[in-house]
mmCIF file of C-alpha atoms in Angstrom:
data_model
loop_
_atom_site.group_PDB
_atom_site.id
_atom_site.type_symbol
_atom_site.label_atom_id
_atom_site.label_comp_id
_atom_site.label_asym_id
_atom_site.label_seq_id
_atom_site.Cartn_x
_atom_site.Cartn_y
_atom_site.Cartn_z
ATOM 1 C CA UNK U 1 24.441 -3.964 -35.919
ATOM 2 C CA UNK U 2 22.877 -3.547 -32.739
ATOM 3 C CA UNK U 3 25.013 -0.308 -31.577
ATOM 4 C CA UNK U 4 23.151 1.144 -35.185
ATOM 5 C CA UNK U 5 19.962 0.234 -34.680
ATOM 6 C CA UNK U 6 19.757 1.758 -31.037
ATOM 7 C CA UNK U 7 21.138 4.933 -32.375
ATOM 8 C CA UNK U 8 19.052 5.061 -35.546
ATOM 9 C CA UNK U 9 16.002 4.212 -33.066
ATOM 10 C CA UNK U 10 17.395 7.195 -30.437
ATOM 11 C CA UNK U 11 16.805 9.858 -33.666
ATOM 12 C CA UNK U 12 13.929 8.149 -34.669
ATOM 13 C CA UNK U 13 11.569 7.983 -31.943
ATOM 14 C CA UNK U 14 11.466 11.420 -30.556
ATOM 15 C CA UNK U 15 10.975 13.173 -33.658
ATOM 16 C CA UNK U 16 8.191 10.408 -34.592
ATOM 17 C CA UNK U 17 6.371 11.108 -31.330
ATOM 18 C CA UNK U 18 7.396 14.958 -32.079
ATOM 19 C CA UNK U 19 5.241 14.430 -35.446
ATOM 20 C CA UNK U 20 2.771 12.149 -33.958
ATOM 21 C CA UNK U 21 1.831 15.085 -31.241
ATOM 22 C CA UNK U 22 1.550 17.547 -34.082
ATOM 23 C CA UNK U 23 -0.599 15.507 -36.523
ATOM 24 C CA UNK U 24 -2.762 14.859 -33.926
ATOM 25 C CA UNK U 25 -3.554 18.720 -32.875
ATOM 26 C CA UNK U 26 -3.661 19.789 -36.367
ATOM 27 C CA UNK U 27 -6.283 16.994 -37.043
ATOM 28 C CA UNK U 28 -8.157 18.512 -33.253
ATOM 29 C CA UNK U 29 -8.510 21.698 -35.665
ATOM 30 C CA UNK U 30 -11.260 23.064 -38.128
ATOM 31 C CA UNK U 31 -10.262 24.267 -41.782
ATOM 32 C CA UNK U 32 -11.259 27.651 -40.114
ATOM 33 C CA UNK U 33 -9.183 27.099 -36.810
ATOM 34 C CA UNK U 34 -6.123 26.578 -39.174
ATOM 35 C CA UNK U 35 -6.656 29.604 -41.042
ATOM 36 C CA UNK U 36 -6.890 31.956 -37.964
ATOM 37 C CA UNK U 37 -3.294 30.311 -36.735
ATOM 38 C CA UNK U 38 -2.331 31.394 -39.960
ATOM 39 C CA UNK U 39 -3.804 34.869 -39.417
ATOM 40 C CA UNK U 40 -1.925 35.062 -36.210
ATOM 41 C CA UNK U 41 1.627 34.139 -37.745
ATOM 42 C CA UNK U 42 0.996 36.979 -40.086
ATOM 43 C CA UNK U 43 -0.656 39.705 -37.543
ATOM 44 C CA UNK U 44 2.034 38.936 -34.927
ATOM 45 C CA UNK U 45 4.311 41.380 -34.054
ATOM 46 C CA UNK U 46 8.146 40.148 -34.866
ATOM 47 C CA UNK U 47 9.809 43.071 -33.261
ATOM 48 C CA UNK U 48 9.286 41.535 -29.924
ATOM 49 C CA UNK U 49 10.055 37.990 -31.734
ATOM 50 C CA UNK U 50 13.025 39.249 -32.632
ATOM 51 C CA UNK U 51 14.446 40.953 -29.413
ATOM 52 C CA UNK U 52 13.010 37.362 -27.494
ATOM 53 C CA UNK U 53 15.525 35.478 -30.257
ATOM 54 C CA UNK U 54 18.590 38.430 -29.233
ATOM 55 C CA UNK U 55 17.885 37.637 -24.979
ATOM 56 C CA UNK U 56 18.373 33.761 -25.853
ATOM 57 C CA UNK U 57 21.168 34.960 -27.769
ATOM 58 C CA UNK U 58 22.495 36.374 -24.954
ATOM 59 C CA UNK U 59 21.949 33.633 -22.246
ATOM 60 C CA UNK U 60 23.564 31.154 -24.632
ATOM 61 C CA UNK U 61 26.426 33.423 -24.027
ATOM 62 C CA UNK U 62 26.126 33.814 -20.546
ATOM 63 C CA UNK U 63 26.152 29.855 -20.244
ATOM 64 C CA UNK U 64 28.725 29.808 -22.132
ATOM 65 C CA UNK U 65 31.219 31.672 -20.210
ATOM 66 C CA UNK U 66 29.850 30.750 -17.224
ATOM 67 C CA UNK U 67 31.074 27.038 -18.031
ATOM 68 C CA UNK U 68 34.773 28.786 -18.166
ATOM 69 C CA UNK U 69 34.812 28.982 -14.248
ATOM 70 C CA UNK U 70 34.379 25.130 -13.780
ATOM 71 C CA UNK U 71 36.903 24.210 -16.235
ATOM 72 C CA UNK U 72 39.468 27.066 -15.092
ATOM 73 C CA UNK U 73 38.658 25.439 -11.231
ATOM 74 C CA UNK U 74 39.728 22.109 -12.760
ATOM 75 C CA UNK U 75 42.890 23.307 -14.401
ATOM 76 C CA UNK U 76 42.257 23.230 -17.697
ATOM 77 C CA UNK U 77 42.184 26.282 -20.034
ATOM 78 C CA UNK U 78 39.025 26.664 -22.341
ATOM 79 C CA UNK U 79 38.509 29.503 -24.636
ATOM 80 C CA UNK U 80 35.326 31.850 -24.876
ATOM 81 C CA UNK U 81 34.798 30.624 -28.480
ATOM 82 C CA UNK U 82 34.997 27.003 -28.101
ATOM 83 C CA UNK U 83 33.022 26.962 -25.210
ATOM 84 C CA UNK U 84 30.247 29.054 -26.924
ATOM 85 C CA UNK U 85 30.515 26.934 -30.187
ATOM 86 C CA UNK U 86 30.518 23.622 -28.194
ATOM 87 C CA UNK U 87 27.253 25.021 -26.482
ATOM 88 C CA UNK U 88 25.345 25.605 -29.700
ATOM 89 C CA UNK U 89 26.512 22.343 -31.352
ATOM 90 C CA UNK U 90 24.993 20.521 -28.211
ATOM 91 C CA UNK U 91 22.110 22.654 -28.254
ATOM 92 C CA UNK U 92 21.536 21.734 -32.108
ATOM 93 C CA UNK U 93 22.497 17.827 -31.614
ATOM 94 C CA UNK U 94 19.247 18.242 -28.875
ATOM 95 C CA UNK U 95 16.987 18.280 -31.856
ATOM 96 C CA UNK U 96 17.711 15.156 -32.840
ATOM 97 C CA UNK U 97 18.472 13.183 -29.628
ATOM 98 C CA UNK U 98 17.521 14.528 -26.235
ATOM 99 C CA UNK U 99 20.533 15.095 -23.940
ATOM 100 C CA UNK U 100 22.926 13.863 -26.659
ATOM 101 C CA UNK U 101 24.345 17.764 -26.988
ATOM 102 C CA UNK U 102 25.408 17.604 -23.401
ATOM 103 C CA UNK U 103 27.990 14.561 -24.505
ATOM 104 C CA UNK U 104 28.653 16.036 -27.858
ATOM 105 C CA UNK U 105 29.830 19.083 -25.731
ATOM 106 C CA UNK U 106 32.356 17.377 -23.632
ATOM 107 C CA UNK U 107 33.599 15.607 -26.544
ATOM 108 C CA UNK U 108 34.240 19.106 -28.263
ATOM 109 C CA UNK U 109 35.962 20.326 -25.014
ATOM 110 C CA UNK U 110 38.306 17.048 -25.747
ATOM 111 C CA UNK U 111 39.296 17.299 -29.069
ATOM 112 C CA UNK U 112 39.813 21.063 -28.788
ATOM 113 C CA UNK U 113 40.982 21.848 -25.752
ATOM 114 C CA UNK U 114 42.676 18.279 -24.238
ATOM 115 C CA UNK U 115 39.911 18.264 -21.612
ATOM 116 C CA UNK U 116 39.717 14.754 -19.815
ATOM 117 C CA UNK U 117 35.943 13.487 -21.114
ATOM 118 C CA UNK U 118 34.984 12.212 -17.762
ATOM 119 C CA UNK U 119 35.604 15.980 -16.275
ATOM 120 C CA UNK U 120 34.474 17.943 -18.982
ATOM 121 C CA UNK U 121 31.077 15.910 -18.605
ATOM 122 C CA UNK U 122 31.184 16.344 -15.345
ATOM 123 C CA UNK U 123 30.689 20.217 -15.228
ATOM 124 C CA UNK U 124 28.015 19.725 -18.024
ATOM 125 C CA UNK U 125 26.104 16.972 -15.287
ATOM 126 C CA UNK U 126 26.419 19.647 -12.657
ATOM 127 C CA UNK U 127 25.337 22.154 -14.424
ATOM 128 C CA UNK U 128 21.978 20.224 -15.180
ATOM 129 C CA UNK U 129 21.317 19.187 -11.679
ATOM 130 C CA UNK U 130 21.744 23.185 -10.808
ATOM 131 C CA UNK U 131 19.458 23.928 -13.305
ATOM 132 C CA UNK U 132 16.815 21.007 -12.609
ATOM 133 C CA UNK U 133 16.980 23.230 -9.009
ATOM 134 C CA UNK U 134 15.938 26.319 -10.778
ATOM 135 C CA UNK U 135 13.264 24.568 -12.450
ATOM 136 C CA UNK U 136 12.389 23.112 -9.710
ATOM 137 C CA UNK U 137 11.422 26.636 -7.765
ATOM 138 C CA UNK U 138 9.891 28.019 -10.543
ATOM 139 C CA UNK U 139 7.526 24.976 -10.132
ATOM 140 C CA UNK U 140 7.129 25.633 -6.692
ATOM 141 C CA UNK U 141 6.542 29.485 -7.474
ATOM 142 C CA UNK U 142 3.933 28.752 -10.266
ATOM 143 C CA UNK U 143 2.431 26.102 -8.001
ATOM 144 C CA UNK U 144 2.211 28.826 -4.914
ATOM 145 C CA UNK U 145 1.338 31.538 -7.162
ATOM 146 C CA UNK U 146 -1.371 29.696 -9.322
ATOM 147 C CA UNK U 147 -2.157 26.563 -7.221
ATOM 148 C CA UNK U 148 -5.451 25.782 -8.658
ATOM 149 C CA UNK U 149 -4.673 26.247 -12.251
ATOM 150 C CA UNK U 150 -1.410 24.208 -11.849
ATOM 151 C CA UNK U 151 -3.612 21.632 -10.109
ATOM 152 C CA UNK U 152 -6.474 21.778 -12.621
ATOM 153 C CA UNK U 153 -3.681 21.244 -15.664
ATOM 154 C CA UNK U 154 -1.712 18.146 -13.963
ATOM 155 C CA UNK U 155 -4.805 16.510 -12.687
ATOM 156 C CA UNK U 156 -7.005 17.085 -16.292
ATOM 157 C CA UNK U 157 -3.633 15.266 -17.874
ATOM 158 C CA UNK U 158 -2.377 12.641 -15.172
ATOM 159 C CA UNK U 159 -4.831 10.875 -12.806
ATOM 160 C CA UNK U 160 -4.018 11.086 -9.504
ATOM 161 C CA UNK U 161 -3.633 7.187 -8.994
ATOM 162 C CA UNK U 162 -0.816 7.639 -11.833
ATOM 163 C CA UNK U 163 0.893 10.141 -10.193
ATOM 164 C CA UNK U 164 1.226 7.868 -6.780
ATOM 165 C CA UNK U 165 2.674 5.720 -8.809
ATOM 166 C CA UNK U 166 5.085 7.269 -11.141
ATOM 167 C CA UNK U 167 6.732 8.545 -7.405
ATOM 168 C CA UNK U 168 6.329 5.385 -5.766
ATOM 169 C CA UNK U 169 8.194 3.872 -8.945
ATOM 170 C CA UNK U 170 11.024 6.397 -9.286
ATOM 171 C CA UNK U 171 11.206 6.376 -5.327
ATOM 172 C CA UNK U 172 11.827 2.168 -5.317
ATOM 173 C CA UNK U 173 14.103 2.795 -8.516
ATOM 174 C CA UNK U 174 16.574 5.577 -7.006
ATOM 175 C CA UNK U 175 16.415 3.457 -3.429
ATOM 176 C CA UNK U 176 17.310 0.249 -5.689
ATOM 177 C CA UNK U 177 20.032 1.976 -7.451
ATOM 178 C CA UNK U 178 21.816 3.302 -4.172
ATOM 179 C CA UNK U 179 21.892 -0.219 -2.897
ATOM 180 C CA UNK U 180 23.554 -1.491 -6.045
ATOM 181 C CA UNK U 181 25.784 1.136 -5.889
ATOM 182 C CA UNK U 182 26.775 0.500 -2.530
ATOM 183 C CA UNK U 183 27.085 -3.032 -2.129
ATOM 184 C CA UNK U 184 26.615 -4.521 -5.396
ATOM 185 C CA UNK U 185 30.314 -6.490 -6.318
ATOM 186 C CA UNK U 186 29.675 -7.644 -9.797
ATOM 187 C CA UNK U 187 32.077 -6.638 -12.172
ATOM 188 C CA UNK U 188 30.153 -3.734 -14.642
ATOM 189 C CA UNK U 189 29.066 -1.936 -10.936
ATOM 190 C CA UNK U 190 33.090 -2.123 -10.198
ATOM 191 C CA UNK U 191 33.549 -0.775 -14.311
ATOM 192 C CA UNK U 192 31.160 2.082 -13.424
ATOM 193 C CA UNK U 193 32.350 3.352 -10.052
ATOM 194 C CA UNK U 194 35.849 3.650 -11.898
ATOM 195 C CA UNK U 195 34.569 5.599 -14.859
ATOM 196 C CA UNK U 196 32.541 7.889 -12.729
ATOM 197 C CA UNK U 197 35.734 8.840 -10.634
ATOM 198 C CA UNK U 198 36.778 12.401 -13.038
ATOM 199 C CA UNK U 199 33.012 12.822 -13.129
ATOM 200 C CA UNK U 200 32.382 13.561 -9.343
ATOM 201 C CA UNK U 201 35.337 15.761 -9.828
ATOM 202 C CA UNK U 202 33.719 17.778 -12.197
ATOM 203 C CA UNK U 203 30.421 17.640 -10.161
ATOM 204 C CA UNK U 204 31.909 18.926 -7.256
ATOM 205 C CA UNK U 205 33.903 21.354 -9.340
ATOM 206 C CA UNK U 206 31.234 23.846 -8.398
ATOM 207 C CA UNK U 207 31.307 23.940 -5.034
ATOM 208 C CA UNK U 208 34.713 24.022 -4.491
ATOM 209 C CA UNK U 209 35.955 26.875 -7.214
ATOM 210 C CA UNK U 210 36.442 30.304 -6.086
ATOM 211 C CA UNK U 211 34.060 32.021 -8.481
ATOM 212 C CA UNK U 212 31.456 29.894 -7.096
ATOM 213 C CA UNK U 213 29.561 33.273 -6.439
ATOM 214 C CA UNK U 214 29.999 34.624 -9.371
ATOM 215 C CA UNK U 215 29.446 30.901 -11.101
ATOM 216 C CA UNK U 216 25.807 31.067 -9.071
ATOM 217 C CA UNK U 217 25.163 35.332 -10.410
ATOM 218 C CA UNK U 218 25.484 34.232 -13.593
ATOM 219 C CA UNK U 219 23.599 31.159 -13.216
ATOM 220 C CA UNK U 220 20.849 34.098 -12.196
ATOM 221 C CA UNK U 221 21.128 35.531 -15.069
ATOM 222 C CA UNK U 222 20.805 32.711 -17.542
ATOM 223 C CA UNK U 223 17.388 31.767 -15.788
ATOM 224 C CA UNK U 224 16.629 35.901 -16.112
ATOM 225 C CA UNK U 225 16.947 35.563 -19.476
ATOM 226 C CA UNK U 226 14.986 32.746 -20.359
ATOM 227 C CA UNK U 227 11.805 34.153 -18.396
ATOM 228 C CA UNK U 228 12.674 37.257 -20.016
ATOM 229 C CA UNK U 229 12.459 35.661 -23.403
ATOM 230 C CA UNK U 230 9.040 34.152 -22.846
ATOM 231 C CA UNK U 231 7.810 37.433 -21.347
ATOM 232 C CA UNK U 232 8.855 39.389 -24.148
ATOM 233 C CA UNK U 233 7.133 37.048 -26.627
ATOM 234 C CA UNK U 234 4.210 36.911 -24.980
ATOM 235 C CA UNK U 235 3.985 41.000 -26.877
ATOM 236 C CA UNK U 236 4.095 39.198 -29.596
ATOM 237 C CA UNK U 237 0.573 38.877 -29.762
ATOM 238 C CA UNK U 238 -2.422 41.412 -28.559
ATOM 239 C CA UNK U 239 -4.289 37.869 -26.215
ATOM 240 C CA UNK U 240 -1.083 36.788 -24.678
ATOM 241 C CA UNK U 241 0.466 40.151 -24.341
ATOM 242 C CA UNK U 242 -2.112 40.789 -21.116
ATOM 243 C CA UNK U 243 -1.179 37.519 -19.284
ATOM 244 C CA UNK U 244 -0.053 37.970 -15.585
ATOM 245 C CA UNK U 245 3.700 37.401 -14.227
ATOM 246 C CA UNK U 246 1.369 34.184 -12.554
ATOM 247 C CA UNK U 247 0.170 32.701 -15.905
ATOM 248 C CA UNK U 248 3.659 33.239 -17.343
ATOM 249 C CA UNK U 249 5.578 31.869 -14.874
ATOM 250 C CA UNK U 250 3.501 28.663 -14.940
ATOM 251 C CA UNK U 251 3.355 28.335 -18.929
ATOM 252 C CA UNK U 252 6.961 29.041 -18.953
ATOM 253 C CA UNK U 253 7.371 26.289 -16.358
ATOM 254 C CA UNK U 254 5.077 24.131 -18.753
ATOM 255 C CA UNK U 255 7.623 24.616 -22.345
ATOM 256 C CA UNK U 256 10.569 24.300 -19.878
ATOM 257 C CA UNK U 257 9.506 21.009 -19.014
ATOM 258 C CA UNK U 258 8.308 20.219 -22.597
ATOM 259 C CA UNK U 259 11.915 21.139 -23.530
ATOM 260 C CA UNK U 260 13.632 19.282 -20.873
ATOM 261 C CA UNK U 261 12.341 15.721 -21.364
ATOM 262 C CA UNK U 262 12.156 15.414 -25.176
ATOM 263 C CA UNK U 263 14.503 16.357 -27.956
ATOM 264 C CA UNK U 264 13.772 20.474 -27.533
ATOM 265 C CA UNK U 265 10.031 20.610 -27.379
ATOM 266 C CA UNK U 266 9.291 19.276 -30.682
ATOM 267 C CA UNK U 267 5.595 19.254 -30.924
ATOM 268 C CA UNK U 268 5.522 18.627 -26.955
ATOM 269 C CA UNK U 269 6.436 22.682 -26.837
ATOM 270 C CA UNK U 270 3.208 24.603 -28.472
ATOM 271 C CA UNK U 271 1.154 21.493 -27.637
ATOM 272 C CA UNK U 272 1.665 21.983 -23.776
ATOM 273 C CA UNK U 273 1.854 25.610 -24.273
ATOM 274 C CA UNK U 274 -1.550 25.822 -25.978
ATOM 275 C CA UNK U 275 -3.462 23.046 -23.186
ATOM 276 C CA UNK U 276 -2.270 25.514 -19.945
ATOM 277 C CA UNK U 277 -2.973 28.763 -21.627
ATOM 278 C CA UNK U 278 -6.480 27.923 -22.018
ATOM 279 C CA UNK U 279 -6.661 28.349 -18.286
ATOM 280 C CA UNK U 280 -6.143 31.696 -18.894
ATOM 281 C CA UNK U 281 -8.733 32.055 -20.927
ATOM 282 C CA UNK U 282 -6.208 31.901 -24.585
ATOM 283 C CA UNK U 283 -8.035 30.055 -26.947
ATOM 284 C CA UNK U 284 -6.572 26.948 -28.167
ATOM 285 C CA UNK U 285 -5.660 28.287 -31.849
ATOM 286 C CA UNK U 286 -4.245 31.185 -30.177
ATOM 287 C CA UNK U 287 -2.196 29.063 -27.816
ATOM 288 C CA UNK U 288 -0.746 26.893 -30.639
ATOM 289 C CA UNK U 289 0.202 30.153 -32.950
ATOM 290 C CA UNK U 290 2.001 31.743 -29.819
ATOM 291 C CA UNK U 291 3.446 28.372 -28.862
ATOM 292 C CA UNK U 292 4.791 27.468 -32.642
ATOM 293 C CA UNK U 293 6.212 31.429 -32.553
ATOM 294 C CA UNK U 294 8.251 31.497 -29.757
ATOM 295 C CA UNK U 295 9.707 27.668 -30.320
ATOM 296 C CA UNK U 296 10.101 28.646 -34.031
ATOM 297 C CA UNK U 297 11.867 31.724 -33.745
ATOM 298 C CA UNK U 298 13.920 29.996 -30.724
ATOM 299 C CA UNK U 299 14.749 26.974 -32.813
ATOM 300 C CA UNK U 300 15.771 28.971 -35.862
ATOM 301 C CA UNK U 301 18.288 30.467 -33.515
ATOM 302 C CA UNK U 302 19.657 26.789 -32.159
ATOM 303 C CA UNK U 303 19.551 25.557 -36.063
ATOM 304 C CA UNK U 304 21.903 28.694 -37.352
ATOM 305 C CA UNK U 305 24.055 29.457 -34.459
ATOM 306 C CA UNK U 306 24.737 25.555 -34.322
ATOM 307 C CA UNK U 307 25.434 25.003 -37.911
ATOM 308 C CA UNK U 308 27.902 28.376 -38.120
ATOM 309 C CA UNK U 309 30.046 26.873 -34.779
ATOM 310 C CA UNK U 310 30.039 23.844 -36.991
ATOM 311 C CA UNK U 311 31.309 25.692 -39.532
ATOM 312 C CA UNK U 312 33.807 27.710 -37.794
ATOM 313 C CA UNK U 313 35.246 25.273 -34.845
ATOM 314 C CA UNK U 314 37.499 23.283 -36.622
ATOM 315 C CA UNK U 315 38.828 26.784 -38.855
ATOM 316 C CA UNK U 316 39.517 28.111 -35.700
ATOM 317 C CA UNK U 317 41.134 25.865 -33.973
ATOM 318 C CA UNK U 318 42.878 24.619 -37.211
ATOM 319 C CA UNK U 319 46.620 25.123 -35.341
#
């Protein structure tokens, strides 16, 4: 009963705060605010929608195969397809509970492809702590690039007091952890250290493999294409087709975070999107139209290519 209600509560919640965060910017907005976010859905121009939708396309695909070199390193065979079908199912499962396509994807790997869970996940772990390190210098490039708007935004939202102590919190809790870790003897701790054994295999699966070059070049390329995705949307519209490589590096950084931390920027996305951009002088309506567009049109992409490796995994791996 329990194991049910925690699950039903793990859907619920994020898409509740997802429609909590839109109700209350729609409510921010005048009958005639509405209308010219309307106008702007209309006006924009999809050709550049559509050719941002084709480069996230393409850096599913990239991730994709690039998740072939880990498993290869760890001896286990994986095909194109099921990789790129386990990708978009855990991309899709995202929408509904964050992180929750990163286990669904490991559990794919396993059914399909005899993959050891504890490994599989383990590449999908290190490949999120490589790209939390991308993220991480594209925060440090916004923040060098556009250090007193990125200031300005985090200290309008988040007092400075609250910042302390959000690090000062996470600091104690990581320290606290460690220690447990360490020298902790009760029995779960002893439980956990033996499931995470395949795991650190798989985590250190990339720095070990051979390809790890070409594992890291294509790891390039996947973070190309995503700031190549926002920067072609951002043509999308005549006010955010002027913005600098400064202002979109930062807003990108902005939805990226949005993305990471709830179940795929529902709400959180064109919210966020729409509060930095008026920094840049993009007028909240206009923020929100350009912010529902490119999350939209991204989305749509997640919700079809998801459903059709639904669709097609099991028929072709039906031997």
């Amino acid at each position: 009963m329990k194991n049910h209600l925690s699950k039903w509560l793990s859907i619920i919640i994020p898409i509740a705060l997802g429609i909590g965060i839109i109700a209350y910017q729609y409510n921010k907005f005048t009958e005639a605010q509405i209308s010219e976010i309307e106008g702007y859905f209309k006006n924009a121009n999809y050709y550049y929608v559509i050719l941002a939708v084709f480069i996230g396309f393409i850096g599913n695909s990239i991730r994709a195969y690039r998740w072939k070199y880990m498993l290869d390193h760890l001896g286990y065979e994986s095909t194109f397809a099921n990789n790129f079908m386990a990708v978009n199912i855990g991309y899709l499962l995202n929408l509904t509970v964050p992180k929750s396509g990163e286990i669904s994807r490991a559990v794919i790997v396993k059914k399909y492809n005899n993959i050891p869970f504890d490994k599989g996940f383990g590449t999908i772990v290190a490949e999120r702590i490589i790209d939390m390190f991308f993220l991480l210098f594209f925060m440090l490039l916004a923040v060098v690039l556009q250090f007193k708007i990125v200031k300005a935004f985090i200290l309008d939202k988040m007092p400075l007091h609250l910042i302390a102590l959000l690090l000062a919190g996470g600091t104690l809790a990581f320290i606290a952890f460690i220690l447990i870790y360490k020298y902790s003897k009760l029995k779960i701790v002893a439980i956990f250290k033996e499931k995470i054994t395949g795991l650190k295999e798989g985590l250190l699966s990339v720095v070990h493999m051979k390809e790890k070059w070409n594992y890291f070049f294509q790891t390039l390329l996947i973070w190309g294409s995503y700031i190549l995705t926002y920067y072609v949307a951002t043509k999308a519209l005549p006010e955010t087709s002027v913005l600098t490589i400064g202002a979109i590096i930062t807003s990108f950084v902005v939805g990226s975070i949005a993305i990471a931390f709830t179940n795929s920027g529902f709400g959180a996305y064109p919210f966020l999107t729409s509060k930095v951009l008026l920094f840049y002088a993009i007028a909240e309506p206009i923020g929100t139209a350009f912010g529902w567009i490119i999350w939209t049109s991204q989305m749509l992409l997640v919700l079809i290519l998801g459903l059709l490796s639904f669709l097609f995994l099991p028929i072709l791996n039906r031997k």
